[in-house]
Structure formats: C-alpha cells, structure tokens
Short mmCIF file of N, CA and C in Angstrom, two decimals:
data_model
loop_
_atom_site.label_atom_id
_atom_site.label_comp_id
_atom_site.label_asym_id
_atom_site.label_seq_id
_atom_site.Cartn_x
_atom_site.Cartn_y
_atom_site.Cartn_z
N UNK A 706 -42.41 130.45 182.22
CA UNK A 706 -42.09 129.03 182.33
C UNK A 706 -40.89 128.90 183.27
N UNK A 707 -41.03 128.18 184.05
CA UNK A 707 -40.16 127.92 185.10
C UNK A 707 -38.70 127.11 184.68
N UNK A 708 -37.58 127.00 185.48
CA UNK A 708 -36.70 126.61 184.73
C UNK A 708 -36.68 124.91 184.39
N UNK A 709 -37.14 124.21 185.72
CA UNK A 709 -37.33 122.88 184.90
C UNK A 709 -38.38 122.72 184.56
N UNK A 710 -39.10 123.32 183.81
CA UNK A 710 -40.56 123.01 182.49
C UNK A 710 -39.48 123.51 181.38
N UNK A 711 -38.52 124.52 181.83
CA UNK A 711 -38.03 124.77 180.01
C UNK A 711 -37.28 123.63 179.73
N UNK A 712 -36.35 123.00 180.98
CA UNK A 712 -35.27 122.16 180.90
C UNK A 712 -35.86 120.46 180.33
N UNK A 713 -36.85 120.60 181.03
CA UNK A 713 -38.18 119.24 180.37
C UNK A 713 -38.56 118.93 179.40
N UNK A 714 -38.87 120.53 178.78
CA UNK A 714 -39.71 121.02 177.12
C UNK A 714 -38.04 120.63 176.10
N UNK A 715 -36.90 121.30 176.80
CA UNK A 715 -35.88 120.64 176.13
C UNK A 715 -35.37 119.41 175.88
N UNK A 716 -35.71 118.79 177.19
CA UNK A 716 -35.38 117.14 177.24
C UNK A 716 -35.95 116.48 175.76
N UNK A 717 -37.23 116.41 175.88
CA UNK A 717 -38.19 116.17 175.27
C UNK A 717 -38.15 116.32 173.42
N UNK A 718 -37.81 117.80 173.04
CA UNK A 718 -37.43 117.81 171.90
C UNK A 718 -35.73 117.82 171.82
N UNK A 719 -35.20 117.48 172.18
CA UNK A 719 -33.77 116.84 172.33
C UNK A 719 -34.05 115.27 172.15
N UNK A 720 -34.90 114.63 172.68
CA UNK A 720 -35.07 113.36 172.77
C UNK A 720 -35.38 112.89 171.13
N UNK A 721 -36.61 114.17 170.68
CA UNK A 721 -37.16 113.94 169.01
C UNK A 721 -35.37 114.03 167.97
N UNK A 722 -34.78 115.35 168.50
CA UNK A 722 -33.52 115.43 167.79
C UNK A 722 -32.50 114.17 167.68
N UNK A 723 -32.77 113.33 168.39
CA UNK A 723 -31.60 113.04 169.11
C UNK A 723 -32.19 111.80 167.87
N UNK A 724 -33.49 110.95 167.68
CA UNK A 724 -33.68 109.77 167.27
C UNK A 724 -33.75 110.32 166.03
N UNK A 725 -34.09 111.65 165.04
CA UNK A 725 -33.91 112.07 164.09
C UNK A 725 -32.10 112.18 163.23
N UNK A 726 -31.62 112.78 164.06
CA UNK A 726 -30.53 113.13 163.76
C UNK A 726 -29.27 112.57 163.63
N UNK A 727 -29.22 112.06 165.21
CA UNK A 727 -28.18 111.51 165.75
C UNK A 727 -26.75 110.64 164.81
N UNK A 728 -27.57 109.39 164.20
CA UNK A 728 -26.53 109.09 163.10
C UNK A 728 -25.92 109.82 162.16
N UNK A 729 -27.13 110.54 161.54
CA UNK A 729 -26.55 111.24 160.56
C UNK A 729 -25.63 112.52 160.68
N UNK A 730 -25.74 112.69 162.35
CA UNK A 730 -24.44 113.62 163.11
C UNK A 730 -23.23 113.25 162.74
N UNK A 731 -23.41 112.11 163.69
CA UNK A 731 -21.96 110.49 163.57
C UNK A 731 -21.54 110.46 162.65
N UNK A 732 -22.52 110.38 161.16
CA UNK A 732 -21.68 110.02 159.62
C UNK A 732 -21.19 110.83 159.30
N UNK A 733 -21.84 112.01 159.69
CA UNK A 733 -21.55 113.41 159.16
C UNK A 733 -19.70 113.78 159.64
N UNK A 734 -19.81 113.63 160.92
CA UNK A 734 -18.47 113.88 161.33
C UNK A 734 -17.24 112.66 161.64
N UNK A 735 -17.96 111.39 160.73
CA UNK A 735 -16.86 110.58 160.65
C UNK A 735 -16.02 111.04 159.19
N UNK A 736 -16.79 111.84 158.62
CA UNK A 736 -16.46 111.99 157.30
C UNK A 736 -15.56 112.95 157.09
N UNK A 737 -15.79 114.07 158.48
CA UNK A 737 -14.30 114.85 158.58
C UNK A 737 -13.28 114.87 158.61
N UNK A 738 -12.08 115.55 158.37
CA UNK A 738 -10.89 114.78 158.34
C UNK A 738 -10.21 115.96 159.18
N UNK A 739 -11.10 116.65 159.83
CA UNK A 739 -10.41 117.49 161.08
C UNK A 739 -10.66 117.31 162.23
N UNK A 740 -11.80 116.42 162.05
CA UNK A 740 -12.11 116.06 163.08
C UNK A 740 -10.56 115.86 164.20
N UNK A 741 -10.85 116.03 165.78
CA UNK A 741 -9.89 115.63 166.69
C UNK A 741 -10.41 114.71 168.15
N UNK A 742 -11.43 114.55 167.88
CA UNK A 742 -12.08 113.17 169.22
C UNK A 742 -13.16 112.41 168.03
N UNK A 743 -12.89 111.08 168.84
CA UNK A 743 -14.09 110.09 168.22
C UNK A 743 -15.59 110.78 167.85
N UNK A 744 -16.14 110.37 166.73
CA UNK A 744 -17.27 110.98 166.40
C UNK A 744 -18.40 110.82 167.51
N UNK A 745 -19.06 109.31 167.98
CA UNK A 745 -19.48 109.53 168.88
C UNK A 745 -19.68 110.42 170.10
N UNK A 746 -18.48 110.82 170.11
CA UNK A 746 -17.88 111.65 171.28
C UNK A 746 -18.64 112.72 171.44
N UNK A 747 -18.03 113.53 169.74
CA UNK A 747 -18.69 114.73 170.07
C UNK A 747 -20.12 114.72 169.36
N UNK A 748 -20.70 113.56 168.95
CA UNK A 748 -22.24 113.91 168.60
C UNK A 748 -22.95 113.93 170.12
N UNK A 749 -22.05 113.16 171.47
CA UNK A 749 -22.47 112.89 172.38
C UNK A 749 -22.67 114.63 173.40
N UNK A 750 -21.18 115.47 172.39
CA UNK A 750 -21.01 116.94 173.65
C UNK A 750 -21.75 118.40 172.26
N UNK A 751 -22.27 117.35 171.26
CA UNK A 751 -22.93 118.54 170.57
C UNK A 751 -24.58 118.32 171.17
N UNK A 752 -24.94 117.70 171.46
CA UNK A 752 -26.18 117.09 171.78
C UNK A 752 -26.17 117.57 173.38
N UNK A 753 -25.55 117.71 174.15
CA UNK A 753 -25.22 118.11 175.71
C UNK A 753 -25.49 119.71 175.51
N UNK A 754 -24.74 120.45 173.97
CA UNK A 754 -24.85 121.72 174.26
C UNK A 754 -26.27 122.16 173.46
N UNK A 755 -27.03 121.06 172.87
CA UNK A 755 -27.92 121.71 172.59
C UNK A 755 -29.27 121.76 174.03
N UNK A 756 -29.30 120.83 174.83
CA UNK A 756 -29.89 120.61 175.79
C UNK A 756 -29.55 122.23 176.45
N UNK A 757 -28.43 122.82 176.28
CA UNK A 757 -28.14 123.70 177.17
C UNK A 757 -28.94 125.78 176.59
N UNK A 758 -29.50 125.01 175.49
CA UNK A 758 -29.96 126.51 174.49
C UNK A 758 -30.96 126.36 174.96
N UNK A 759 -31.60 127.68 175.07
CA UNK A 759 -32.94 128.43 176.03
C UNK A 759 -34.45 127.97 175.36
N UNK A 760 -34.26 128.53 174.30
CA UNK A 760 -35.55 127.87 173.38
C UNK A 760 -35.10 126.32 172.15
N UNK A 761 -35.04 125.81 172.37
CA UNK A 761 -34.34 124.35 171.72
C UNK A 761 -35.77 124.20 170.58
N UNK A 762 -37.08 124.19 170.88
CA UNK A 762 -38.29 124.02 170.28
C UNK A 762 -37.81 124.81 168.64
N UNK A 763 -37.46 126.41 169.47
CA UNK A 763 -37.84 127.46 168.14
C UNK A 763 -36.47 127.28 166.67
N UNK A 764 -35.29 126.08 167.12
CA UNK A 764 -34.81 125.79 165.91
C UNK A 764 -35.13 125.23 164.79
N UNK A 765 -35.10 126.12 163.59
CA UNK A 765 -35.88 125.24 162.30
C UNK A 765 -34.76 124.72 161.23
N UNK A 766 -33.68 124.63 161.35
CA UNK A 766 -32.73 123.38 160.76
C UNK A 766 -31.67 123.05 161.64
N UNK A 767 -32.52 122.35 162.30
CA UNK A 767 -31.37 121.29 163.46
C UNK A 767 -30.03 121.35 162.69
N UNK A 768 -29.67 120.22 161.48
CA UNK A 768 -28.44 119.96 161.10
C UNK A 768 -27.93 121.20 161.05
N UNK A 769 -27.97 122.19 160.61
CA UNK A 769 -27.25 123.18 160.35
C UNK A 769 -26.64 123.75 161.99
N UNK A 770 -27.66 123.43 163.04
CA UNK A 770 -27.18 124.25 164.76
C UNK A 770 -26.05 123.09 164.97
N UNK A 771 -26.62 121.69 164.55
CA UNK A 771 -26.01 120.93 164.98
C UNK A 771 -24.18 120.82 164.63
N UNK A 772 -24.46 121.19 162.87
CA UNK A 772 -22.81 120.95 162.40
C UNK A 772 -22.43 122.54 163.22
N UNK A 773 -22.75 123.37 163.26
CA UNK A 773 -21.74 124.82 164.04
C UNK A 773 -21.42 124.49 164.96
N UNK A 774 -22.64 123.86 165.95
CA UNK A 774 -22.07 123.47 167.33
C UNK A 774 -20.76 122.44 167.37
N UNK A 775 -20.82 121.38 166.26
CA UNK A 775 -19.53 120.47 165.99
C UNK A 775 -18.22 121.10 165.58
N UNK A 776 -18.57 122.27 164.56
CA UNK A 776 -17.30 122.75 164.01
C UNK A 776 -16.73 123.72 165.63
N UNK A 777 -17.27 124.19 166.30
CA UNK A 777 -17.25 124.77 167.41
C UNK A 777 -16.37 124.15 168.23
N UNK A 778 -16.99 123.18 168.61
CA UNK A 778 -16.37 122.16 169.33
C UNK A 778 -15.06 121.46 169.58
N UNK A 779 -14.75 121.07 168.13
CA UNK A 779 -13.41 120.79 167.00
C UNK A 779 -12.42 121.82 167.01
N UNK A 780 -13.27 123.05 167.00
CA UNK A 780 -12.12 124.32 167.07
C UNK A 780 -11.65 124.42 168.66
N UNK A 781 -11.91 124.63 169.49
CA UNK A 781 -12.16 124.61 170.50
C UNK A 781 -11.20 123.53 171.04
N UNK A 782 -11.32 122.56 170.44
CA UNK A 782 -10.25 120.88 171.17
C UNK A 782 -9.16 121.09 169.95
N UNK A 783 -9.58 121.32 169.16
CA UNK A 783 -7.82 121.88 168.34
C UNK A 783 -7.12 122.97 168.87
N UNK A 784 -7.53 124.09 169.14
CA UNK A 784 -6.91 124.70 169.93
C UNK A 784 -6.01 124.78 171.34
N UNK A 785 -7.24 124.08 171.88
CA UNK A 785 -6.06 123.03 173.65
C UNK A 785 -5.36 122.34 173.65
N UNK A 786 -5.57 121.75 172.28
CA UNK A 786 -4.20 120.47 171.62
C UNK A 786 -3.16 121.39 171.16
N UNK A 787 -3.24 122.20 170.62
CA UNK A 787 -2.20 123.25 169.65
C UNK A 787 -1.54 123.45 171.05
N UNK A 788 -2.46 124.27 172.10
CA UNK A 788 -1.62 124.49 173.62
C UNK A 788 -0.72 124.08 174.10
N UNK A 789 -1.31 122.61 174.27
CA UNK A 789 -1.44 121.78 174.93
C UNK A 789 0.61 120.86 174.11
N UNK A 790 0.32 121.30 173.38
CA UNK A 790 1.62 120.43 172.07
C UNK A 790 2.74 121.75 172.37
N UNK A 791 2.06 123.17 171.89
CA UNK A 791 3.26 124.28 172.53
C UNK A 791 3.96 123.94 173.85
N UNK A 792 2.89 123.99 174.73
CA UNK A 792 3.57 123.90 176.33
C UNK A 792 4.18 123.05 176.52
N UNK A 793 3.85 122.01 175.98
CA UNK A 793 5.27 120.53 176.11
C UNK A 793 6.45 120.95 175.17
N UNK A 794 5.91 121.21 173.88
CA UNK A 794 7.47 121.98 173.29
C UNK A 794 8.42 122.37 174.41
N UNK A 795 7.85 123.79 174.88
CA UNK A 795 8.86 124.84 176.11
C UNK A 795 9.70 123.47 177.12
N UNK A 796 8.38 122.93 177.77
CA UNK A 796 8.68 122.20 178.60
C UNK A 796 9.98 121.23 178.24
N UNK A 797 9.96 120.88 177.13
CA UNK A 797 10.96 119.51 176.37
C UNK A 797 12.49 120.26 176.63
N UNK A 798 12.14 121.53 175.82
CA UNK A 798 13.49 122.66 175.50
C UNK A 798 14.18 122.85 176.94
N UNK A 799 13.21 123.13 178.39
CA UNK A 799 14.01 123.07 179.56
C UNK A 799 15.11 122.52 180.15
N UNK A 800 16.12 123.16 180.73
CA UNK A 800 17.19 122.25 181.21
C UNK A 800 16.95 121.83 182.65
N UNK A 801 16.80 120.29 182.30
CA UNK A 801 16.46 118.90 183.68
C UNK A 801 16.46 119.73 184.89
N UNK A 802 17.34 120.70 185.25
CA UNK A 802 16.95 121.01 186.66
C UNK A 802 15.82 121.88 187.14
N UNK A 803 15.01 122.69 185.64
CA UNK A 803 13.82 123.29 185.47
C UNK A 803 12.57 122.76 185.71
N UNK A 804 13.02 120.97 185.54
CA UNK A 804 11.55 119.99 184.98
C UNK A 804 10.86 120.42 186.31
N UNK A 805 9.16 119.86 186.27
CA UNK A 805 8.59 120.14 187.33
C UNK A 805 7.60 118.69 187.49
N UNK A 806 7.16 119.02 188.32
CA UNK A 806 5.83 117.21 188.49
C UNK A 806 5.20 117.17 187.56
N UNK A 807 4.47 116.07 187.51
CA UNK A 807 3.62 115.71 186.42
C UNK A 807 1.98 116.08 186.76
N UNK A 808 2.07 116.47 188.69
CA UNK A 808 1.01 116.93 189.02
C UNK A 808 0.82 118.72 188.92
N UNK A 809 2.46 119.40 188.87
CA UNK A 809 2.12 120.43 188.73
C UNK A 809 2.50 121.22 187.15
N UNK A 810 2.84 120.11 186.37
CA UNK A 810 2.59 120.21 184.68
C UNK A 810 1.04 120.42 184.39
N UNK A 811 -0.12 119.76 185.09
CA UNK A 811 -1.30 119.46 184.58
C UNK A 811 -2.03 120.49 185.04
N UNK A 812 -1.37 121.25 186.02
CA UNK A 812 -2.19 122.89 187.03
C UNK A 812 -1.86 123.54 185.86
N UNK A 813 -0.38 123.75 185.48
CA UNK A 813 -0.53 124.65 184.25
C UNK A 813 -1.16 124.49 182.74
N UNK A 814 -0.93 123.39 182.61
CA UNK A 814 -1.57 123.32 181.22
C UNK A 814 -3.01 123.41 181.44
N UNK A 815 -3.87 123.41 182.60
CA UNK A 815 -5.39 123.63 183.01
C UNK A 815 -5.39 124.99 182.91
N UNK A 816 -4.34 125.74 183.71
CA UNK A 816 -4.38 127.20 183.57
C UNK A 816 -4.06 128.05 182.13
N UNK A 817 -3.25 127.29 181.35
CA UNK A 817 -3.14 128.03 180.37
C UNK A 817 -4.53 127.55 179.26
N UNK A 818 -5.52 126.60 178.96
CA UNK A 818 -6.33 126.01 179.27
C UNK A 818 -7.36 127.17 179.36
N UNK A 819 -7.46 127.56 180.43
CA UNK A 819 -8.63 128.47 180.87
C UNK A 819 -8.21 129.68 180.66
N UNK A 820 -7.00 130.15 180.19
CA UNK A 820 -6.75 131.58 179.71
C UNK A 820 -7.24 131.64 178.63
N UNK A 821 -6.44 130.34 177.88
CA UNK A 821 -7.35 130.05 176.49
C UNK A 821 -8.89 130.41 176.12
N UNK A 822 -9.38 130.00 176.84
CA UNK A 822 -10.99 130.06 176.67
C UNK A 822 -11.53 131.74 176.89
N UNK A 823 -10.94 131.91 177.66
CA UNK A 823 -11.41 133.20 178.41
C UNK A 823 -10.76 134.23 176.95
N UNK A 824 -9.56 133.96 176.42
CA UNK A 824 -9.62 135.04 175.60
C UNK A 824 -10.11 134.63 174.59
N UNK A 825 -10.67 133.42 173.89
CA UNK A 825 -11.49 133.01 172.77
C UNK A 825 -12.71 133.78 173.02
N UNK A 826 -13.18 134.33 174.25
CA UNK A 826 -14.44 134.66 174.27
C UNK A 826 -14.57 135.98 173.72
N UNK A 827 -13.27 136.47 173.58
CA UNK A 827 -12.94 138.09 173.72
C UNK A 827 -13.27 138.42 171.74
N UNK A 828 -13.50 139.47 171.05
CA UNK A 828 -13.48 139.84 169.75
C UNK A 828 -11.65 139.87 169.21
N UNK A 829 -11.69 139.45 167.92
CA UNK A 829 -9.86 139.68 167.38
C UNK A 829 -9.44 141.07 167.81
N UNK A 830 -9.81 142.26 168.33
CA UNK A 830 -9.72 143.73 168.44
C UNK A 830 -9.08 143.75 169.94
N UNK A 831 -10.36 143.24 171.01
CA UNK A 831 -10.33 142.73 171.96
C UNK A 831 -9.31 142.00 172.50
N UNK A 832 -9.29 141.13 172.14
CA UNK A 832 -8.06 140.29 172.87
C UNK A 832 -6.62 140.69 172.25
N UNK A 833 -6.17 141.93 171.54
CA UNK A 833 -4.80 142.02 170.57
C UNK A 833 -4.74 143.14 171.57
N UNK A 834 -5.95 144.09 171.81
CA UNK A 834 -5.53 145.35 172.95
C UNK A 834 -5.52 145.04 174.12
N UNK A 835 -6.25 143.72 174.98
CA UNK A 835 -5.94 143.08 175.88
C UNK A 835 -4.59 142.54 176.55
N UNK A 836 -4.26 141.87 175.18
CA UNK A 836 -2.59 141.04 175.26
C UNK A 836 -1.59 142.38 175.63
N UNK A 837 -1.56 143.14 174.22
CA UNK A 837 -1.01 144.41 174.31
C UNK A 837 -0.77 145.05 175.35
N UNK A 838 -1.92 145.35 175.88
CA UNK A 838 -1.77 146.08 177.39
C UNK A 838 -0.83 145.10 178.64
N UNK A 839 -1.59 144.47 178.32
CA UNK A 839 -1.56 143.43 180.00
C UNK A 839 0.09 142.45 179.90
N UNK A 840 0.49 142.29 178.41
CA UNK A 840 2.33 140.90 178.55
C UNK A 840 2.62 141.77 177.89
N UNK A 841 2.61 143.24 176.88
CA UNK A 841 3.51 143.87 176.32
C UNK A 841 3.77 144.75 177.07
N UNK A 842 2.30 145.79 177.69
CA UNK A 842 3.21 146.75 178.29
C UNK A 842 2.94 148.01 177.59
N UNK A 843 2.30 148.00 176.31
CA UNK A 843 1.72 148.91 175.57
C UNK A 843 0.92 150.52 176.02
N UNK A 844 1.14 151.15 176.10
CA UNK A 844 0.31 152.57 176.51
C UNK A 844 -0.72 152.42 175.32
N UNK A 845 -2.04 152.75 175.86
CA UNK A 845 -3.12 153.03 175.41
C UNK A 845 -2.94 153.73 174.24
N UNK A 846 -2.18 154.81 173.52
CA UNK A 846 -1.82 155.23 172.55
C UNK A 846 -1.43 154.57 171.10
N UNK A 847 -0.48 153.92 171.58
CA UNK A 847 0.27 153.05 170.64
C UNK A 847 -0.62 151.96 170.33
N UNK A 848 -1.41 151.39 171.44
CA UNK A 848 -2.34 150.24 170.63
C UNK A 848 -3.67 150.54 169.75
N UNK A 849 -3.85 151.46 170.49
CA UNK A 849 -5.03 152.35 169.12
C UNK A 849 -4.43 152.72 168.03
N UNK A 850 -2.80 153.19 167.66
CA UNK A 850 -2.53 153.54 166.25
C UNK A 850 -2.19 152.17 166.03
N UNK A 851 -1.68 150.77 166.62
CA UNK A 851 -1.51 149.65 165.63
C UNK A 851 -3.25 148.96 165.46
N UNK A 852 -3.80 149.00 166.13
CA UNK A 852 -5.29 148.39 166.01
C UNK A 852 -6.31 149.21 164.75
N UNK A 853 -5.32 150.51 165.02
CA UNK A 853 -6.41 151.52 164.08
C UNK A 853 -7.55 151.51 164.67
N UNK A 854 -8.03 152.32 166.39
CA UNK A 854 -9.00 152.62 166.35
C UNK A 854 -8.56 154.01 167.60
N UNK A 855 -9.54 154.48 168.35
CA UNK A 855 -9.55 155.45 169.37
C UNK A 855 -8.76 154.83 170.84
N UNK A 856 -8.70 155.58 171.44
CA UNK A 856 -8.10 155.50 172.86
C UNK A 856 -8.83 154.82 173.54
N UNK A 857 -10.13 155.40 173.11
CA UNK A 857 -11.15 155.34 174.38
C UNK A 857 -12.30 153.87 174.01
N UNK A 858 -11.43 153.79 172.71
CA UNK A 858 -12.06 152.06 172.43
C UNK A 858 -11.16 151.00 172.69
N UNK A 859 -9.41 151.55 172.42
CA UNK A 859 -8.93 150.36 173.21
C UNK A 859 -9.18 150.40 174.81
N UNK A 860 -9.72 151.78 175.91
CA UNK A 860 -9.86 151.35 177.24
C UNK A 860 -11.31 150.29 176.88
N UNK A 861 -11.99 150.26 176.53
CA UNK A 861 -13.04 149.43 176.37
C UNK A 861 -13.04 148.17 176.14
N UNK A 862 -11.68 147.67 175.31
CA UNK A 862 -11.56 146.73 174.54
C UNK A 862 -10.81 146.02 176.72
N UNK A 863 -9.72 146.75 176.69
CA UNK A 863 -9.34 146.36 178.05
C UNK A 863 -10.10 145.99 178.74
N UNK A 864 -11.03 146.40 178.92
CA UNK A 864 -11.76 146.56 180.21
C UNK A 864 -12.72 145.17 180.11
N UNK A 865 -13.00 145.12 178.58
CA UNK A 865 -13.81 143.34 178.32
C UNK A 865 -12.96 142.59 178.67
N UNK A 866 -11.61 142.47 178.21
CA UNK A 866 -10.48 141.69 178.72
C UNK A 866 -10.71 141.29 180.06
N UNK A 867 -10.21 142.54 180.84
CA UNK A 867 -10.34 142.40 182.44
C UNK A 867 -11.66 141.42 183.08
N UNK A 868 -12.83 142.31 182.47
CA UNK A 868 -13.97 141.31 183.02
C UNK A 868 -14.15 140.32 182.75
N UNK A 869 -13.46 139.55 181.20
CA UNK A 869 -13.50 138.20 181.14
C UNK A 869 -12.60 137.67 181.81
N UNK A 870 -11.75 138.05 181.90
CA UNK A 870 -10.21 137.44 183.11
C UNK A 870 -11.09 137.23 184.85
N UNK A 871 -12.34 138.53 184.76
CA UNK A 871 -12.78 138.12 186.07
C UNK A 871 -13.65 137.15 186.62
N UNK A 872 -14.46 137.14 185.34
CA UNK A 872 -15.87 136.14 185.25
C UNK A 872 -14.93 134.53 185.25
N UNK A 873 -13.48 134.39 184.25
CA UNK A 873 -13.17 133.02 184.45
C UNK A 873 -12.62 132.76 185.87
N UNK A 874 -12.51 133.69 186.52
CA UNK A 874 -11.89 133.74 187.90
C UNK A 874 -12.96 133.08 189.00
N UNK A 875 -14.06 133.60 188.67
CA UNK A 875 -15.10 133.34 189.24
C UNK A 875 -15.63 132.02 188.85
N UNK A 876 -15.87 132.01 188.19
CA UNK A 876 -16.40 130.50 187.58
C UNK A 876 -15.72 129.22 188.26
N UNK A 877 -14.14 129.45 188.09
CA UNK A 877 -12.93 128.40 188.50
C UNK A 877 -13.07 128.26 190.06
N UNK A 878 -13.42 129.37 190.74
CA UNK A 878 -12.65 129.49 192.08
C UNK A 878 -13.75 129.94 193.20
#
C-alpha cells in the first residue's frame, strides 16, 4: 500500500474515531486536573497524532490509545513549562547587565526545548550516562559503578545519546 492509500485508509477511520470519540475525549480531559492546555486543544493534537500511526485500522480500544496519547502529551507540555519556568528563574536571578533580548531569550528556551525532547527520547540509564559523560565529565568507569552496569554498556548508552543529539540536529537544521 502506497503511502497516500495508507494516509487515506487513516483519514477515513480517523474520521469514524473522531465522530465516535471525540467528546468523550474533551469530557474526559476536562475532568483532569493536570491537565496544562485547553481540552479542545489537545483532543485536537491527540487526534493529529493518531492520523500519524502506521496501521490506525488495527487499534481495538481507541479510548485507551487515545487517553496515553493525552497523558503523553500533558507530560510532554508540563515538562517545557517546568523548563520553560526554570530558565526564567536563572534568567530573573541575573544581574541587569547579563539580561539579553526577548528575541534571543526565545532561541534559548527553543534550544533548551529541543534538548529536552531529544533526551526524553533517551531510556532513565541512557540519558544519566549521557549527562554524566557529556556536563560532568565522568570517565566511563565511574558511571558504570554509579549506574550499576558494564563499561561497555555505558559506551552504548553514550553513543544513543550522541545519535539522538544527532538525529535532533538533523531534524532542526
């Protein structure tokens, strides 16, 4: 199947999901109280990412893809807010002759932003021997006896690091 017959076959039962579900998305996540964007919002970017799954047909309890993809989502925009609230902290604490634009405040908080993501993608193992290595400074030794594993799994763990640091490189630029 070609890619727009799958993207079609998705439209299509996205379209059935969408008149099935949809409210009871909305109620569902007005009812949260962690929620962090208007419900609409994200029944509007959970519904975007289901359009974006390969076989959309072969799901057999929508609500259930649907609330992960929401709690997903939520985590995901709580987290850039958590960032997003740190980096203005630092920023506040600066002394006035440090301040910077408001156009080049928004490069960094995009960049820290997309570091974000890139190490969410990484495993808890992963991104602690990543950090370790790359802003501590750590020898390969020492992070395998605090991680508790081999040498030759924290070079591995690195090395996912690296390639996710490269793939967001790529993606951005």
């Amino acid at each position: 199947m070609t890619g727009v017959t799958a993207l079609h076959k998705n439209a299509s039962v996205l379209d059935v999901l969408f008149r099935e579900h949809s409210q009871w998305l909305t109620r569902w996540l007005n009812r949260q109280r962690w929620t962090v964007a208007a419900s609409d919002d994200l029944t509007a970017d959970v519904f975007m990412a289901l359009l974006q799954l390969p076989d959309l047909e072969r799901v057999r309890q929508p609500r259930a893809m649907m609330t992960t993809i929401a709690r997903r989502l939520i985590c995901d925009a709580r987290r850039r807010s958590d960032l997003r609230l740190a980096y203005e902290a630092e920023l506040a604490a600066m002394p006035e002759a440090a301040e910077i634009s408001a156009e080049d405040r928004m490069i960094l908080v995009q960049a820290l932003e997309a570091i974000d993501t890139m190490l969410a993608r990484l495993s808890q193992k992963a991104r602690a021997a990543f950090l370790m290595s790359q802003i501590d400074g750590l020898p390969y030794a020492e992070i395998a006896a605090e991680l508790k594993v081999s040498v030759s799994m924290v070079r591995k763990y690195v090395a996912q690091g690296l390639r996710a640091a490269y793939e967001a490189q790529m993606r951005q630029g």
